[in-house]
Amino acid sequence: MSDKDVLLQMGFDPARVEWAIKATGGRGLQPAMDHILENEGKPVPDLSSVSSSSASSGPGAESTGQAIDENDEDMEALKAVYGSAGAGAAAVADVEAKSIKCSVCGKIFKNTALANYHAEKSGHDQFEESTEEIKPLTEEEKKQKLAELREKMSEKRAVKAQQEARENLANETIRRKAGKDMNELREEIRAKEMKKEAEAKRREKVEDAKARAAIKAQIEADKRERAAKAAREKALREGKPLPGSSTPSTAAAPAVAAPKAASKDYAETRLQIRMASGGQPYTTTLPSDSTLRAVAEFLAGQTLAVDVETVTFAQHFPRKTFTRDDFSRTLRDLGLTPSAVLIAS
């Protein structure tokens, strides 16, 4: 059974077997097997471009013919000097070298090509001619060699499969880590966006509260202005003194009565509101006819920590705590004019 038949029985592609045999120069089963394993997965080239060292055609044939002619001439010369028996012995001496032996490891090779392949693989560089003849493999030896090659191929495939499994595991780990990092980044971006939205809503709520307080204050001012205008027009129609002007009877009134009357007629009340939890106080000026609820609405427009329905007010001097019923009473009725300091909690 030839080396080619052995490789074909192992299930290799015929074109790949032909390529391996030509590429190794027909040096034997092991070099062809190594070539197939090393070039596994590579495309088979055009075999017409691969030269075989075992080809017998071409210039080599001419050189072989010349060598035969030269050997014939040498034989004739030996016969002339030593006779027929001496020439035959000399010719036998020339063909006694039947193999090449590695002086380093002792391995024997059939031809120079195999010896060169061994030198490339092992790095050994000392060879000598040997008279030992390499016998061809028997059928049993070929079967054993085939089994060894199959086992070696299986081991190489197993090692390659393990390496691919490790690479796939490493790639999967990298992919999972990248996905985890991407999810964390998305969560962080989402949290920042939610925080921005909450801050924008809080600012919008504060601005709306301020706008409502300003509109309400403007409405109260308009009401006071209309009331004052109506009072002036009524006084002009009835020929009475204009509101706010001094009369002789008023000037002649006792001095002790003036402060009491003035304390009831303050049109505006200046308030300073302090938070029980501390912080910067809030100041505002409201009409004296405004209710305590208007003060709560003003404070709710300044800070989100205050709710109109739950806030309470107190006064340190004189010490007093206002109830929910007081929220409908005016600042004048509560005695907070012309100015007061309130504690909100």
CSV table of C-alpha atoms in Angstrom, one decimal, residues 42-340:
chain,number,residue,atom,x,y,z
A,42,LYS,CA,-5.7,26.7,3.5
A,43,PRO,CA,-6.9,26.5,-0.1
A,44,VAL,CA,-5.2,23.9,-2.4
A,45,PRO,CA,-3.1,25.8,-5.0
A,46,ASP,CA,-2.9,24.9,-8.7
A,47,LEU,CA,-1.0,21.6,-8.7
A,48,SER,CA,0.6,22.5,-12.1
A,49,SER,CA,2.7,25.2,-10.3
A,50,VAL,CA,4.0,22.7,-7.7
A,51,SER,CA,7.1,20.8,-8.7
A,52,SER,CA,7.8,17.3,-7.5
A,53,SER,CA,11.3,16.3,-6.7
A,54,SER,CA,10.4,12.8,-7.7
A,55,ALA,CA,9.7,13.7,-11.3
A,56,SER,CA,11.8,11.8,-13.8
A,57,SER,CA,11.3,14.0,-16.8
A,58,GLY,CA,13.1,17.1,-17.8
A,59,PRO,CA,16.8,18.0,-17.5
A,60,GLY,CA,17.2,15.4,-14.7
A,61,ALA,CA,16.8,12.7,-17.2
A,62,GLU,CA,19.6,14.0,-19.3
A,63,SER,CA,21.9,14.2,-16.3
A,64,THR,CA,21.0,10.6,-15.4
A,65,GLY,CA,21.9,9.5,-18.9
A,66,GLN,CA,25.2,11.3,-18.7
A,67,ALA,CA,25.8,9.6,-15.3
A,68,ILE,CA,25.2,6.2,-16.8
A,69,ASP,CA,27.5,6.9,-19.6
A,70,GLU,CA,30.2,8.1,-17.2
A,71,ASN,CA,29.7,4.9,-15.1
A,72,ASP,CA,30.2,2.7,-18.2
A,73,GLU,CA,33.5,4.5,-19.0
A,74,ASP,CA,34.7,4.1,-15.4
A,75,MET,CA,33.8,0.4,-15.6
A,76,GLU,CA,35.9,-0.1,-18.7
A,77,ALA,CA,38.8,1.7,-17.1
A,78,LEU,CA,38.6,-0.6,-14.0
A,79,LYS,CA,38.5,-3.7,-16.2
A,80,ALA,CA,41.6,-2.5,-18.0
A,81,VAL,CA,43.5,-2.0,-14.8
A,82,TYR,CA,42.2,-4.7,-12.4
A,83,GLY,CA,40.5,-7.1,-14.7
A,84,SER,CA,36.9,-8.2,-14.7
A,85,ALA,CA,36.9,-9.4,-11.0
A,86,GLY,CA,38.6,-6.2,-9.7
A,87,ALA,CA,36.2,-4.0,-11.6
A,88,GLY,CA,33.2,-5.8,-10.2
A,89,ALA,CA,34.5,-5.4,-6.6
A,90,ALA,CA,35.1,-1.7,-7.1
A,91,ALA,CA,31.7,-1.2,-8.6
A,92,VAL,CA,30.1,-3.0,-5.6
A,93,ALA,CA,32.1,-0.7,-3.3
A,94,ASP,CA,30.6,2.3,-5.0
A,95,VAL,CA,27.0,1.1,-4.3
A,96,GLU,CA,27.4,-0.1,-0.7
A,97,ALA,CA,26.0,3.2,0.8
A,98,LYS,CA,22.3,2.5,1.0
A,99,SER,CA,21.1,5.2,3.5
A,100,ILE,CA,22.1,8.3,5.3
A,101,LYS,CA,22.6,8.3,9.1
A,102,CYS,CA,22.4,11.2,11.5
A,103,SER,CA,25.6,11.2,13.6
A,104,VAL,CA,23.9,13.1,16.4
A,105,CYS,CA,20.7,11.0,17.1
A,106,GLY,CA,21.5,7.9,15.0
A,107,LYS,CA,18.3,8.0,12.9
A,108,ILE,CA,18.6,6.5,9.4
A,109,PHE,CA,17.1,8.1,6.3
A,110,LYS,CA,16.3,6.6,2.9
A,111,ASN,CA,17.5,9.6,0.8
A,112,THR,CA,19.0,13.1,1.0
A,113,ALA,CA,15.6,14.8,1.0
A,114,LEU,CA,14.5,13.1,4.2
A,115,ALA,CA,17.8,13.8,5.8
A,116,ASN,CA,17.5,17.5,4.9
A,117,TYR,CA,13.9,17.6,6.3
A,118,HIS,CA,15.2,16.0,9.6
A,119,ALA,CA,18.0,18.6,9.7
A,120,GLU,CA,15.5,21.5,9.4
A,121,LYS,CA,13.3,20.0,12.1
A,122,SER,CA,15.9,19.0,14.7
A,123,GLY,CA,18.8,21.4,13.9
A,124,HIS,CA,21.2,18.4,13.5
A,125,ASP,CA,24.0,19.1,11.0
A,126,GLN,CA,26.2,16.0,11.1
A,127,PHE,CA,25.3,13.1,8.7
A,128,GLU,CA,27.2,10.2,7.2
A,129,GLU,CA,26.6,7.4,4.7
A,130,SER,CA,25.4,4.1,5.9
A,131,THR,CA,25.2,0.6,4.5
A,132,GLU,CA,22.0,-0.2,6.4
A,133,GLU,CA,19.1,-0.7,4.1
A,134,ILE,CA,15.7,0.7,5.1
A,135,LYS,CA,13.2,-1.9,4.5
A,136,PRO,CA,9.7,-0.9,3.2
A,137,LEU,CA,7.0,-1.0,5.8
A,138,THR,CA,4.8,-4.1,6.0
A,139,GLU,CA,1.1,-4.0,6.0
A,140,GLU,CA,1.0,-4.3,9.8
A,141,GLU,CA,3.6,-1.6,10.2
A,142,LYS,CA,1.6,0.7,7.8
A,143,LYS,CA,-1.6,0.0,9.8
A,144,GLN,CA,0.3,0.8,13.0
A,145,LYS,CA,1.7,4.0,11.5
A,146,LEU,CA,-1.7,5.0,10.2
A,147,ALA,CA,-3.2,4.5,13.7
A,148,GLU,CA,-0.4,6.7,15.2
A,149,LEU,CA,-1.0,9.4,12.6
A,150,ARG,CA,-4.7,9.4,13.3
A,151,GLU,CA,-4.1,9.6,17.1
A,152,LYS,CA,-1.6,12.5,16.5
A,153,MET,CA,-4.1,14.3,14.3
A,154,SER,CA,-6.9,13.8,16.9
A,155,GLU,CA,-4.6,15.2,19.6
A,156,LYS,CA,-3.8,18.3,17.4
A,157,ARG,CA,-7.5,18.8,16.7
A,158,ALA,CA,-8.3,18.5,20.4
A,159,VAL,CA,-5.7,21.0,21.3
A,160,LYS,CA,-7.0,23.3,18.6
A,161,ALA,CA,-10.6,22.9,19.9
A,162,GLN,CA,-9.5,23.7,23.5
A,163,GLN,CA,-7.7,26.8,22.3
A,164,GLU,CA,-10.7,28.0,20.3
A,165,ALA,CA,-12.9,27.3,23.4
A,166,ARG,CA,-10.6,29.5,25.5
A,167,GLU,CA,-10.6,32.2,22.9
A,168,ASN,CA,-14.4,32.1,22.7
A,169,LEU,CA,-14.7,32.3,26.5
A,170,ALA,CA,-12.4,35.3,26.6
A,171,ASN,CA,-14.4,37.0,23.8
A,172,GLU,CA,-17.7,36.3,25.6
A,173,THR,CA,-16.2,37.7,28.8
A,174,ILE,CA,-15.1,40.9,27.0
A,175,ARG,CA,-18.5,41.2,25.3
A,176,ARG,CA,-20.4,40.8,28.6
A,177,LYS,CA,-18.2,43.4,30.4
A,178,ALA,CA,-18.7,45.8,27.6
A,179,GLY,CA,-22.4,45.3,27.7
A,180,LYS,CA,-22.4,45.8,31.5
A,181,ASP,CA,-20.4,49.0,31.2
A,182,MET,CA,-22.8,50.2,28.5
A,183,ASN,CA,-25.8,49.5,30.7
A,184,GLU,CA,-24.2,51.3,33.7
A,185,LEU,CA,-23.5,54.3,31.4
A,186,ARG,CA,-27.1,54.4,30.2
A,187,GLU,CA,-28.4,54.2,33.8
A,188,GLU,CA,-26.1,57.1,34.8
A,189,ILE,CA,-27.3,59.2,31.8
A,190,ARG,CA,-30.9,58.4,32.6
A,191,ALA,CA,-30.5,59.3,36.3
A,192,LYS,CA,-28.9,62.7,35.3
A,193,GLU,CA,-31.8,63.4,32.9
A,194,MET,CA,-34.3,62.6,35.6
A,195,LYS,CA,-32.5,64.9,38.0
A,196,LYS,CA,-32.5,67.7,35.4
A,197,GLU,CA,-36.2,67.2,34.8
A,198,ALA,CA,-37.0,67.3,38.5
A,199,GLU,CA,-34.9,70.5,39.0
A,200,ALA,CA,-36.6,72.1,36.0
A,201,LYS,CA,-40.1,71.2,37.4
A,202,ARG,CA,-39.1,72.6,40.8
A,203,ARG,CA,-37.9,75.9,39.3
A,204,GLU,CA,-41.1,76.0,37.2
A,205,LYS,CA,-43.2,75.5,40.4
A,206,VAL,CA,-41.3,78.3,42.2
A,207,GLU,CA,-41.7,80.6,39.3
A,208,ASP,CA,-45.4,79.9,39.0
A,209,ALA,CA,-45.8,80.5,42.7
A,210,LYS,CA,-44.0,83.8,42.4
A,211,ALA,CA,-46.1,84.8,39.4
A,212,ARG,CA,-49.3,84.0,41.3
A,213,ALA,CA,-48.2,86.0,44.3
A,214,ALA,CA,-47.2,89.0,42.1
A,215,ILE,CA,-50.6,88.8,40.3
A,216,LYS,CA,-52.5,88.6,43.5
A,217,ALA,CA,-50.5,91.6,44.9
A,218,GLN,CA,-51.3,93.5,41.8
A,219,ILE,CA,-54.9,92.7,42.1
A,220,GLU,CA,-55.0,93.9,45.7
A,221,ALA,CA,-53.2,97.1,44.7
A,222,ASP,CA,-55.7,97.7,41.9
A,223,LYS,CA,-58.5,97.2,44.4
A,224,ARG,CA,-57.0,99.7,46.8
A,225,GLU,CA,-56.5,102.2,44.0
A,226,ARG,CA,-60.1,101.8,42.8
A,227,ALA,CA,-61.4,102.1,46.4
A,228,ALA,CA,-59.3,105.3,47.0
A,229,LYS,CA,-60.5,106.8,43.7
A,230,ALA,CA,-64.2,106.0,44.5
A,231,ALA,CA,-63.7,107.6,48.0
A,232,ARG,CA,-62.2,110.8,46.5
A,233,GLU,CA,-65.0,111.1,43.9
A,234,LYS,CA,-67.7,110.6,46.6
A,235,ALA,CA,-66.1,113.2,48.8
A,236,LEU,CA,-66.0,115.7,45.9
A,237,ARG,CA,-69.7,115.1,45.1
A,238,GLU,CA,-70.7,115.5,48.8
A,239,GLY,CA,-68.4,118.5,49.4
A,240,LYS,CA,-66.5,116.7,52.1
A,241,PRO,CA,-62.8,116.8,52.7
A,242,LEU,CA,-60.7,114.4,50.7
A,243,PRO,CA,-59.7,111.2,52.5
A,244,GLY,CA,-56.2,111.7,54.1
A,245,SER,CA,-56.4,115.5,54.3
A,246,SER,CA,-56.1,117.1,57.7
A,247,THR,CA,-59.0,119.2,59.2
A,248,PRO,CA,-59.0,121.8,61.9
A,249,SER,CA,-61.0,119.5,64.2
A,250,THR,CA,-58.5,116.7,63.6
A,251,ALA,CA,-55.6,119.0,64.3
A,252,ALA,CA,-57.3,120.2,67.5
A,253,ALA,CA,-57.8,116.6,68.7
A,254,PRO,CA,-55.9,115.6,71.8
A,255,ALA,CA,-52.4,114.5,71.1
A,256,VAL,CA,-52.9,111.2,72.9
A,257,ALA,CA,-55.6,110.1,70.5
A,258,ALA,CA,-53.5,110.5,67.3
A,259,PRO,CA,-51.2,107.5,67.7
A,260,LYS,CA,-54.2,105.2,68.3
A,261,ALA,CA,-56.1,106.4,65.2
A,262,ALA,CA,-52.9,106.1,63.0
A,263,SER,CA,-52.2,102.6,64.2
A,264,LYS,CA,-55.5,101.4,62.6
A,265,ASP,CA,-55.1,103.2,59.3
A,266,TYR,CA,-51.9,101.7,58.0
A,267,ALA,CA,-52.6,100.7,54.4
A,268,GLU,CA,-49.6,98.3,54.1
A,269,THR,CA,-47.9,95.9,56.5
A,270,ARG,CA,-44.2,95.0,56.3
A,271,LEU,CA,-43.5,91.4,57.3
A,272,GLN,CA,-40.3,89.5,58.0
A,273,ILE,CA,-40.8,85.8,58.0
A,274,ARG,CA,-38.2,83.4,59.5
A,275,MET,CA,-38.2,79.7,59.1
A,276,ALA,CA,-38.2,77.6,62.3
A,277,SER,CA,-35.5,75.4,60.7
A,278,GLY,CA,-33.2,78.4,60.1
A,279,GLY,CA,-31.9,80.1,57.0
A,280,GLN,CA,-32.3,83.4,55.3
A,281,PRO,CA,-35.5,85.3,56.3
A,282,TYR,CA,-38.0,86.4,53.7
A,283,THR,CA,-39.4,90.0,53.7
A,284,THR,CA,-42.4,91.3,51.9
A,285,THR,CA,-44.9,94.2,52.1
A,286,LEU,CA,-48.6,93.3,51.8
A,287,PRO,CA,-51.8,95.3,52.1
A,288,SER,CA,-53.1,95.5,55.6
A,289,ASP,CA,-56.4,94.0,54.4
A,290,SER,CA,-54.6,90.9,53.2
A,291,THR,CA,-55.3,87.7,55.1
A,292,LEU,CA,-52.8,85.5,56.8
A,293,ARG,CA,-53.4,82.9,54.1
A,294,ALA,CA,-51.9,85.4,51.6
A,295,VAL,CA,-48.7,85.4,53.7
A,296,ALA,CA,-48.7,81.6,53.5
A,297,GLU,CA,-49.1,81.7,49.7
A,298,PHE,CA,-46.3,84.2,49.4
A,299,LEU,CA,-44.0,82.0,51.5
A,300,ALA,CA,-44.9,78.9,49.5
A,301,GLY,CA,-43.9,80.8,46.4
A,302,GLN,CA,-40.5,81.4,47.8
A,303,THR,CA,-39.5,77.8,48.9
A,304,LEU,CA,-40.8,74.3,48.2
A,305,ALA,CA,-40.4,73.4,51.9
A,306,VAL,CA,-43.6,75.2,52.7
A,307,ASP,CA,-47.2,74.0,51.9
A,308,VAL,CA,-50.0,76.5,52.3
A,309,GLU,CA,-52.3,73.9,53.8
A,310,THR,CA,-49.9,72.7,56.6
A,311,VAL,CA,-47.7,75.8,57.4
A,312,THR,CA,-48.2,77.4,60.8
A,313,PHE,CA,-47.2,80.9,62.0
A,314,ALA,CA,-46.2,82.2,65.4
A,315,GLN,CA,-45.0,85.5,67.0
A,316,HIS,CA,-42.4,85.7,69.7
A,317,PHE,CA,-43.2,89.1,71.0
A,318,PRO,CA,-45.8,89.3,72.0
A,319,ARG,CA,-45.8,85.5,72.1
A,320,LYS,CA,-48.7,84.1,70.1
A,321,THR,CA,-49.4,81.1,67.9
A,322,PHE,CA,-51.9,81.6,65.0
A,323,THR,CA,-54.5,78.9,64.3
A,324,ARG,CA,-56.0,77.8,61.0
A,325,ASP,CA,-59.0,80.0,61.8
A,326,ASP,CA,-56.7,83.0,61.8
A,327,PHE,CA,-55.7,82.4,58.1
A,328,SER,CA,-59.0,84.0,57.0
A,329,ARG,CA,-58.5,87.2,59.2
A,330,THR,CA,-56.7,90.3,57.9
A,331,LEU,CA,-53.3,91.5,59.0
A,332,ARG,CA,-54.9,94.5,60.6
A,333,ASP,CA,-57.4,92.4,62.6
A,334,LEU,CA,-54.5,90.2,63.8
A,335,GLY,CA,-52.6,93.3,65.1
A,336,LEU,CA,-49.6,92.8,62.7
A,337,THR,CA,-49.6,96.3,61.3
A,338,PRO,CA,-47.5,98.3,60.5
A,339,SER,CA,-44.8,95.6,60.8
A,340,ALA,CA,-44.2,92.3,62.4
